[in-house]
Amino acid sequence: TMRGLGKGFCDARTVKRLERRQTCPQRAVVRELFIRLGLSKEYIKTRVVTEKQDAKTLIEEINNDINSLNWEEAEKKIPTIRKLLSLDDKVNLQAVLKMELNALRGQKKISAEEYNERLKKALELTIPFRTFLKEGRKYLTHMELLCIQNMMQYMDKKSEEYQLCLTRMEEYFQFYIDRNLQETVSGLFGTIMGYVASERANQGELERADKYNDLIIEGCLRYRRLLVLPSALYDRQWNYTAKREQ
């Protein structure tokens, strides 16, 4: 019931107004509603739940190591982050498992099959993979989306599951494209839709790929987030060359 949903932090009238989009809730209310609904508390770009600055700093170091392909350095730091974070929180555990698996796979200590199997289990700490594959608008955290994208890299590209993942990613971010809200997910949009654009180009859908790359390039320049700009420009040029050769 509405009264049961808000019990302890807001009344039924507030829940009703939220449901009708007649009010903007405070962050504390959003957090409690997410918990009550069984959703992750990660409603902004936060990878872990902690107030410890040393934990946040170490997380960034590990992510930088992984992005720089310094797999061994990343693996060495993971035992420390396990001690700093509360792993009873599923969001924290999911983030740590993903970093750990990326470091192991980067060193080829685990196979692609084992990587995907274990990453799927990490994803399903917070959401069943089959839920992502279903039609319809859904709520996903940054970490959940990144887990799925990482899994896609080791799927059979010709499989029905892989093609469905591409479609669901497009549907997920189309919501933001239609409303010109890419900046609210600008980091993820560039990373994931850049991957989708590359795959669509490989499938011969060059115009579709160009549409995504143009949005990524525009967003990089507008919001001064240039990390994925080189790859988007490269893909745009690759598509241009492919079109001329047709």
Rosetta silent file (secondary structure, phi, psi, omega in degrees, C-alpha in Angstrom):
SEQUENCE: TMRGLGKGFCDARTVKRLERRQTCPQRAVVRELFIRLGLSKEYIKTRVVTEKQDAKTLIEEINNDINSLNWEEAEKKIPTIRKLLSLDDKVNLQAVLKMELNALRGQKKISAEEYNERLKKALELTIPFRTFLKEGRKYLTHMELLCIQNMMQYMDKKSEEYQLCLTRMEEYFQFYIDRNLQETVSGLFGTIMGYVASERANQGELERADKYNDLIIEGCLRYRRLLVLPSALYDRQWNYTAKREQ
SCORE:     score description
SCORE:     0.000 S_00000001
   1 L     0.000  162.239  177.144    0.000    0.000    0.000 S_00000001
   2 H   -62.016  -39.264  179.395    1.065    3.631   -0.328 S_00000001
   3 H   -65.371  -40.169  179.963    0.991    3.959    3.453 S_00000001
   4 H   -68.353  -36.870 -179.544    3.129    0.838    3.824 S_00000001
   5 H   -63.799  -41.317 -175.960    5.609    1.961    1.201 S_00000001
   6 H   -95.918    1.533 -174.877    6.289    5.278    2.900 S_00000001
   7 L   -54.733  124.965  176.209    5.928    4.123    6.507 S_00000001
   8 L    99.657  -16.074 -179.294    8.574    5.683    8.703 S_00000001
   9 L  -143.850  -17.818  172.026    9.776    8.422    6.344 S_00000001
  10 L  -158.869  157.469 -175.677    6.865    9.889    4.321 S_00000001
  11 L   -90.800  172.292 -176.693    3.083    9.733    4.321 S_00000001
  12 H   -61.843  -33.156  179.955    0.696    8.200    1.770 S_00000001
  13 H   -63.222  -41.229  178.743   -0.145   11.634    0.346 S_00000001
  14 H   -64.461  -43.517  178.626    3.510   12.215   -0.566 S_00000001
  15 H   -60.018  -41.930  179.935    3.764    8.789   -2.228 S_00000001
  16 H   -63.498  -42.099  179.557    0.621    9.537   -4.239 S_00000001
  17 H   -66.597  -37.485  176.386    2.016   12.909   -5.394 S_00000001
  18 H   -63.336  -44.349 -178.929    5.306   11.245   -6.357 S_00000001
  19 H   -61.615  -33.486  179.711    3.463    8.590   -8.345 S_00000001
  20 L   -90.651    4.123  179.695    1.585   11.320  -10.232 S_00000001
  21 L    59.538   41.062 -179.181    4.794   13.312  -10.756 S_00000001
  22 L  -103.589    0.821  179.362    3.402   16.271   -8.841 S_00000001
  23 L  -152.791  157.989  177.252    6.404   16.757   -6.548 S_00000001
  24 L  -109.836  115.862 -173.739   10.185   16.411   -6.511 S_00000001
  25 L   -76.475  157.293  172.289   11.340   14.349   -3.494 S_00000001
  26 L   -72.016  157.269 -177.572   14.287   15.016   -1.241 S_00000001
  27 H   -59.267  -38.908 -178.719   17.283   12.715   -1.654 S_00000001
  28 H   -61.517  -38.010  178.926   16.660   11.072    1.710 S_00000001
  29 H   -68.457  -43.500  178.154   13.130   10.137    0.607 S_00000001
  30 H   -57.927  -46.633 -177.893   14.400    8.781   -2.734 S_00000001
  31 H   -59.240  -46.258 -178.523   16.990    6.669   -0.925 S_00000001
  32 H   -67.589  -37.274  177.289   14.440    5.162    1.451 S_00000001
  33 H   -63.716  -42.692  179.063   11.978    4.485   -1.374 S_00000001
  34 H   -60.604  -44.303  179.669   14.672    2.690   -3.369 S_00000001
  35 H   -62.123  -45.378 -178.451   15.533    0.531   -0.353 S_00000001
  36 H   -63.320  -31.543 -179.451   11.866   -0.253    0.302 S_00000001
  37 L   -88.776    1.133  178.964   11.384   -1.227   -3.350 S_00000001
  38 L    77.395   20.772  179.346   14.456   -3.471   -3.318 S_00000001
  39 L   -97.988  160.184  175.493   16.439   -1.200   -5.652 S_00000001
  40 L   -65.036  147.757  176.791   20.051   -0.138   -5.353 S_00000001
  41 L   -75.937   -5.774 -175.963   20.659    3.124   -3.466 S_00000001
  42 L   -79.449   86.904  179.992   22.936    4.177   -6.339 S_00000001
  43 L  -105.488    2.582  170.073   20.776    6.823   -7.996 S_00000001
  44 L  -130.719 -178.961 -175.582   23.714    9.026   -9.000 S_00000001
  45 L   -76.556   71.529  176.740   27.124    8.142  -10.426 S_00000001
  46 L  -119.169  125.935 -176.601   28.406    6.487   -7.270 S_00000001
  47 L   -87.256  -28.260 -179.900   30.221    3.171   -7.630 S_00000001
  48 L  -136.314  162.155  178.848   30.345    2.246   -3.945 S_00000001
  49 L  -106.755  101.852 -179.951   28.477    3.093   -0.763 S_00000001
  50 L  -164.170  153.226  173.578   30.948    4.511    1.749 S_00000001
  51 L  -103.510   -1.018 -177.749   31.894    7.702    3.550 S_00000001
  52 L   -79.650  116.703 -178.362   35.587    6.698    3.759 S_00000001
  53 H   -66.209  -34.682  179.516   37.648    8.991    1.573 S_00000001
  54 H   -66.411  -31.172  176.866   40.565    6.535    1.479 S_00000001
  55 H   -69.640  -42.866  179.529   38.210    3.888    0.078 S_00000001
  56 H   -63.488  -40.814  179.449   36.944    6.272   -2.614 S_00000001
  57 H   -64.620  -42.673 -179.078   40.511    7.236   -3.530 S_00000001
  58 H   -66.754  -37.041  176.460   41.600    3.605   -3.748 S_00000001
  59 H   -58.567  -44.242  179.514   38.597    2.740   -5.938 S_00000001
  60 H   -64.088  -39.638  178.361   39.683    5.437   -8.383 S_00000001
  61 H   -62.314  -44.181 -179.761   43.252    4.119   -8.350 S_00000001
  62 H   -64.296  -43.732  178.914   42.073    0.578   -9.114 S_00000001
  63 H   -63.574  -38.061  177.055   39.820    1.787  -11.919 S_00000001
  64 H   -65.991  -38.951  176.948   42.703    3.819  -13.372 S_00000001
  65 H   -61.523  -44.591 -179.040   44.943    0.749  -13.195 S_00000001
  66 H   -65.297  -44.549  179.385   42.331   -1.326  -15.023 S_00000001
  67 H   -64.667  -27.503  179.433   41.769    1.360  -17.675 S_00000001
  68 L   -92.735    5.047  179.165   45.559    1.581  -18.145 S_00000001
  69 L    67.333   22.374  174.968   45.810   -2.233  -18.408 S_00000001
  70 L   -88.032   68.626 -171.475   47.885   -2.408  -15.209 S_00000001
  71 H   -61.815  -41.893 -176.985   46.099   -5.603  -14.222 S_00000001
  72 H   -64.194  -42.053  178.190   48.646   -6.790  -11.635 S_00000001
  73 H   -62.108  -42.287  178.876   48.598   -3.468   -9.767 S_00000001
  74 H   -61.302  -45.439 -178.386   44.822   -3.532   -9.682 S_00000001
  75 H   -62.581  -37.114 -179.881   44.762   -7.088   -8.332 S_00000001
  76 H   -63.285  -31.904 -174.843   47.248   -6.197   -5.555 S_00000001
  77 H   -86.380  -15.588 -174.351   44.973   -3.400   -4.290 S_00000001
  78 H   -65.386  -39.019  175.772   41.718   -5.351   -4.242 S_00000001
  79 H   -57.496  -35.580  179.018   42.333   -7.116   -0.861 S_00000001
  80 H   -67.466  -43.174 -179.055   42.739   -3.676    0.722 S_00000001
  81 H   -67.761  -28.743  176.367   39.504   -2.336   -0.751 S_00000001
  82 H   -63.561  -34.825  179.746   37.714   -5.452    0.502 S_00000001
  83 H   -76.120  -31.034 -175.840   38.767   -4.509    4.038 S_00000001
  84 H   -79.721  -27.915 -175.472   37.749   -0.852    3.657 S_00000001
  85 L  -100.405  152.925  171.236   34.255   -1.468    2.296 S_00000001
  86 L   -83.132  107.873 -177.789   31.220   -3.089    3.844 S_00000001
  87 L   -85.967    3.047  169.599   30.648   -6.059    1.541 S_00000001
  88 L   -69.982  -25.491  175.295   27.325   -6.798    3.213 S_00000001
  89 L   -77.743  121.392 -174.751   26.079   -4.042    0.913 S_00000001
  90 H   -64.562  -30.700  177.827   25.371   -5.736   -2.436 S_00000001
  91 H   -64.031  -43.755  177.865   26.301   -2.620   -4.413 S_00000001
  92 H   -64.285  -46.325 -178.800   29.779   -2.631   -2.845 S_00000001
  93 H   -61.678  -41.052  178.988   30.234   -6.356   -3.337 S_00000001
  94 H   -61.004  -44.853 -179.171   29.159   -6.085   -6.973 S_00000001
  95 H   -63.743  -42.898 -179.371   31.667   -3.288   -7.650 S_00000001
  96 H   -66.859  -43.343  179.627   34.536   -5.175   -5.999 S_00000001
  97 H   -61.804  -39.528  179.598   33.743   -8.437   -7.821 S_00000001
  98 H   -64.166  -45.378  178.482   33.656   -6.624  -11.165 S_00000001
  99 H   -62.087  -43.428 -179.402   37.071   -5.016  -10.557 S_00000001
 100 H   -61.693  -44.748 -179.524   38.508   -8.327   -9.376 S_00000001
 101 H   -66.769  -38.381  177.654   37.213  -10.215  -12.414 S_00000001
 102 H   -63.331  -40.159  179.191   38.517   -7.558  -14.820 S_00000001
 103 H   -66.319  -41.755  179.553   41.974   -7.805  -13.250 S_00000001
 104 H   -66.605  -43.859 -179.181   41.946  -11.604  -13.438 S_00000001
 105 H   -68.039  -37.068  178.982   40.689  -11.685  -17.017 S_00000001
 106 H   -60.264  -31.789  177.859   43.198   -9.029  -18.063 S_00000001
 107 L   -92.275    3.099 -179.065   45.991  -11.347  -16.908 S_00000001
 108 L    59.822   34.020  175.738   44.242  -14.340  -18.527 S_00000001
 109 L   -82.449  -16.195  174.678   44.015  -16.071  -15.160 S_00000001
 110 L  -133.086  153.304 -179.858   40.412  -17.018  -15.973 S_00000001
 111 L   -77.075  166.365  177.066   38.777  -17.955  -19.266 S_00000001
 112 H   -61.512  -37.646 -179.546   36.229  -15.802  -21.072 S_00000001
 113 H   -65.509  -44.807  179.035   33.540  -18.343  -20.165 S_00000001
 114 H   -67.023  -39.699  177.709   34.392  -18.266  -16.452 S_00000001
 115 H   -55.818  -50.094 -177.356   34.630  -14.465  -16.534 S_00000001
 116 H   -67.445  -37.715  179.375   31.113  -14.143  -17.957 S_00000001
 117 H   -63.187  -44.532 -178.650   29.681  -16.765  -15.633 S_00000001
 118 H   -74.529  -34.510  178.451   31.085  -15.064  -12.543 S_00000001
 119 H   -68.824  -35.240  176.161   30.259  -11.553  -13.760 S_00000001
 120 H   -62.182  -39.944  177.228   26.666  -12.622  -14.360 S_00000001
 121 H   -63.995  -38.976  177.548   26.489  -13.769  -10.729 S_00000001
 122 H   -64.451  -44.481  176.985   27.853  -10.382   -9.643 S_00000001
 123 H   -56.884  -43.513 -173.551   25.243   -8.600  -11.779 S_00000001
 124 L   -78.387    5.334  167.358   22.475  -10.725  -10.299 S_00000001
 125 L   -64.816  -28.838 -176.272   23.300   -9.563   -6.786 S_00000001
 126 L  -121.181  -23.751  179.666   21.079   -6.599   -7.666 S_00000001
 127 L  -155.223  133.810  176.227   19.115   -7.492  -10.838 S_00000001
 128 L   -66.265  138.137  179.298   18.411  -10.732  -12.748 S_00000001
 129 H   -58.685  -36.454 -179.439   20.004  -10.737  -16.195 S_00000001
 130 H   -62.849  -26.455  177.787   16.699  -11.968  -17.661 S_00000001
 131 H   -67.229  -40.078  176.772   15.072   -8.748  -16.421 S_00000001
 132 H   -62.321  -37.626 -175.914   17.447   -6.713  -18.573 S_00000001
 133 H   -74.034  -17.106 -179.360   16.604   -8.868  -21.585 S_00000001
 134 L   -73.440  156.181  174.370   12.857   -8.272  -21.233 S_00000001
 135 L   -70.472  159.355  173.904   11.063   -5.525  -23.130 S_00000001
 136 L   107.304  153.680  179.363   10.017   -2.354  -21.339 S_00000001
 137 L   -65.910  137.104 -178.865   11.518    0.589  -19.513 S_00000001
 138 L  -144.202  160.455  177.850   13.623   -0.420  -16.522 S_00000001
 139 L   -97.191  127.650  177.070   15.882    1.102  -13.871 S_00000001
 140 L  -135.319  140.213  176.489   19.569    0.132  -14.028 S_00000001
 141 L   -81.080  167.645  176.312   22.523    1.480  -12.099 S_00000001
 142 H   -57.667  -44.577 -176.902   25.783    2.498  -13.741 S_00000001
 143 H   -65.133  -39.519  178.138   27.468   -0.620  -12.354 S_00000001
 144 H   -62.559  -43.763  178.910   24.749   -2.927  -13.662 S_00000001
 145 H   -63.619  -40.572  179.868   25.026   -1.435  -17.154 S_00000001
 146 H   -69.260  -35.909  175.717   28.810   -1.749  -17.126 S_00000001
 147 H   -59.930  -46.054 -178.452   28.597   -5.368  -15.957 S_00000001
 148 H   -65.230  -42.963  179.222   26.312   -6.183  -18.890 S_00000001
 149 H   -62.419  -40.301  177.629   28.519   -4.356  -21.393 S_00000001
 150 H   -63.718  -38.755  176.719   31.570   -6.244  -20.118 S_00000001
 151 H   -62.984  -38.811 -178.069   29.670   -9.524  -20.488 S_00000001
 152 H   -60.589  -32.192 -177.364   28.739   -8.610  -24.064 S_00000001
 153 L   -63.940  -21.756 -178.463   32.395   -8.384  -25.048 S_00000001
 154 L  -113.556   11.997  175.567   32.793  -12.130  -24.482 S_00000001
 155 L   -83.681  161.595  171.791   29.468  -13.320  -25.903 S_00000001
 156 L   -69.228  116.214 -174.402   29.057  -15.051  -29.243 S_00000001
 157 L   -63.248  -19.887 -179.489   28.443  -12.070  -31.529 S_00000001
 158 L   -94.288   -2.129 -175.734   26.093  -14.144  -33.700 S_00000001
 159 L   -75.881  154.277  177.525   23.968  -15.371  -30.809 S_00000001
 160 H   -64.061  -36.597 -179.375   20.388  -14.286  -30.247 S_00000001
 161 H   -62.409  -43.178 -179.520   21.285  -13.269  -26.688 S_00000001
 162 H   -64.540  -45.182  179.541   23.993  -10.889  -27.907 S_00000001
 163 H   -62.662  -36.194  178.268   21.727   -9.276  -30.500 S_00000001
 164 H   -67.815  -37.556  177.008   19.048   -8.848  -27.854 S_00000001
 165 H   -61.589  -43.714  177.303   21.562   -7.162  -25.545 S_00000001
 166 H   -58.112  -46.341 -178.879   22.432   -4.662  -28.288 S_00000001
 167 H   -62.413  -43.833 -178.281   18.745   -3.919  -28.824 S_00000001
 168 H   -66.976  -36.204  176.438   18.044   -3.465  -25.110 S_00000001
 169 H   -64.274  -42.675  178.435   21.006   -1.091  -24.713 S_00000001
 170 H   -61.951  -43.983  179.671   19.704    0.985  -27.627 S_00000001
 171 H   -63.658  -40.218 -177.897   16.225    1.050  -26.114 S_00000001
 172 H   -61.582  -47.206 -175.680   17.592    2.008  -22.707 S_00000001
 173 H   -85.291  -13.653  175.365   19.526    5.034  -23.970 S_00000001
 174 H   -62.569  -31.257  175.799   16.908    6.041  -26.557 S_00000001
 175 H   -54.349  -42.989 -178.968   14.920    7.350  -23.596 S_00000001
 176 H   -77.232  -35.918  178.494   17.675    9.932  -23.013 S_00000001
 177 H   -63.038  -46.232 -177.923   18.167   10.668  -26.711 S_00000001
 178 H   -60.518  -30.078 -176.565   14.479   11.423  -27.228 S_00000001
 179 L  -103.879    6.984 -178.691   14.521   13.910  -24.343 S_00000001
 180 L    54.256   46.338 -176.874   17.944   15.393  -25.134 S_00000001
 181 L  -117.729   25.678 -176.976   19.169   14.254  -21.720 S_00000001
 182 H   -59.991  -27.177 -177.148   22.376   12.494  -22.688 S_00000001
 183 H   -65.510  -22.912  179.591   24.345   14.761  -20.362 S_00000001
 184 H   -72.022  -18.453  177.372   22.677   13.116  -17.351 S_00000001
 185 H  -133.351   36.072 -168.919   24.397    9.856  -18.329 S_00000001
 186 H   -59.201  -41.894  179.138   27.195   11.321  -20.443 S_00000001
 187 H   -62.772  -48.381  179.484   29.981    9.038  -19.198 S_00000001
 188 H   -67.420  -40.376 -177.945   27.950    5.881  -19.672 S_00000001
 189 H   -57.833  -47.237 -179.212   26.413    7.051  -22.922 S_00000001
 190 H   -64.571  -42.237 -178.008   29.809    7.499  -24.545 S_00000001
 191 H   -68.401  -52.748 -172.976   31.186    4.199  -23.269 S_00000001
 192 H   -78.891  -45.115 -179.045   28.231    1.930  -23.938 S_00000001
 193 H   -72.989  -22.219  171.519   26.713    3.544  -27.010 S_00000001
 194 H   -64.854  -41.461  176.959   30.202    3.832  -28.498 S_00000001
 195 H   -64.856  -45.148  179.388   30.445    0.062  -28.169 S_00000001
 196 H   -61.525  -43.501  179.823   26.959   -0.393  -29.643 S_00000001
 197 H   -60.182  -42.543  179.456   27.805    1.950  -32.539 S_00000001
 198 H   -62.370  -42.006  179.853   30.953   -0.036  -33.318 S_00000001
 199 H   -68.304  -38.791  178.171   29.015   -3.298  -33.360 S_00000001
 200 H   -65.464  -36.702  176.881   26.262   -1.862  -35.551 S_00000001
 201 H   -64.489  -40.990  177.764   28.922   -0.663  -37.996 S_00000001
 202 H   -62.157  -26.916  179.005   30.431   -4.147  -38.066 S_00000001
 203 L   -88.015    2.887  177.650   26.977   -5.418  -38.984 S_00000001
 204 L    90.659    2.689 -178.788   26.813   -2.987  -41.902 S_00000001
 205 L   -92.286   71.186 -171.575   24.400   -0.530  -40.271 S_00000001
 206 H   -69.571  -39.770 -179.868   26.636    2.481  -40.909 S_00000001
 207 H   -64.502  -40.648  178.167   23.964    5.199  -40.777 S_00000001
 208 H   -63.908  -43.235  178.453   22.737    3.928  -37.444 S_00000001
 209 H   -63.729  -40.928  179.256   26.283    3.822  -36.114 S_00000001
 210 H   -61.626  -38.659 -179.893   26.931    7.360  -37.374 S_00000001
 211 H   -59.838  -45.044  179.889   23.872    8.652  -35.535 S_00000001
 212 H   -67.754  -43.327 -179.405   25.213    7.325  -32.232 S_00000001
 213 H   -63.500  -38.509  178.360   28.765    8.525  -32.885 S_00000001
 214 H   -62.183  -40.619  178.432   27.544   12.031  -33.768 S_00000001
 215 H   -65.346  -39.595  179.188   25.657   12.216  -30.467 S_00000001
 216 H   -65.612  -46.299 -179.817   28.750   11.035  -28.580 S_00000001
 217 H   -61.806  -46.339  178.635   31.041   13.555  -30.314 S_00000001
 218 H   -59.023  -44.056 -179.828   28.600   16.401  -29.723 S_00000001
 219 H   -65.217  -41.048  178.458   28.272   15.455  -26.058 S_00000001
 220 H   -58.662  -43.829 -177.806   32.040   15.206  -25.564 S_00000001
 221 H   -73.505  -39.730 -177.291   32.541   18.715  -26.937 S_00000001
 222 H   -69.030  -41.219 -174.374   29.541   20.270  -25.226 S_00000001
 223 H  -103.617    5.820  175.042   30.246   18.859  -21.759 S_00000001
 224 L    56.134   41.288  174.016   34.053   18.793  -22.074 S_00000001
 225 L  -116.793   98.095 -163.840   34.308   15.103  -21.289 S_00000001
 226 L  -101.169    6.329 -173.624   36.811   13.971  -23.872 S_00000001
 227 L   -57.087  -44.443 -175.957   37.717   10.445  -22.779 S_00000001
 228 L   -97.096    3.594 -178.465   35.763    8.656  -25.523 S_00000001
 229 H   -60.095  -46.512 -179.231   36.151   11.409  -28.167 S_00000001
 230 H   -57.961  -43.109 -178.846   39.143    9.811  -29.984 S_00000001
 231 H   -68.440  -35.704  178.570   37.377    6.469  -30.408 S_00000001
 232 H   -66.978  -40.947  177.633   34.163    8.155  -31.587 S_00000001
 233 H   -66.118  -40.738  177.989   36.088   10.197  -34.179 S_00000001
 234 H   -61.235  -46.440 -179.563   37.969    7.091  -35.316 S_00000001
 235 H   -62.849  -37.814  179.161   34.710    5.141  -35.710 S_00000001
 236 H   -63.323  -43.090  178.753   33.158    8.043  -37.645 S_00000001
 237 H   -67.239  -39.623  178.548   36.119    8.071  -40.042 S_00000001
 238 H   -60.614  -43.525  179.272   36.023    4.265  -40.363 S_00000001
 239 H   -64.757  -39.891  179.645   32.334    4.434  -41.296 S_00000001
 240 H   -61.309  -44.881  177.971   33.013    7.195  -43.829 S_00000001
 241 H   -62.998  -42.495 -179.828   35.701    5.082  -45.503 S_00000001
 242 H   -62.789  -37.582  179.545   33.435    2.018  -45.510 S_00000001
 243 H   -66.628  -39.951 -179.572   30.649    4.005  -47.178 S_00000001
 244 H   -66.225  -28.390 -178.238   32.982    5.233  -49.940 S_00000001
 245 H   -85.312   -9.290  179.700   34.063    1.673  -50.653 S_00000001
 246 L   -72.496    0.000    0.000   30.507    0.420  -51.034 S_00000001
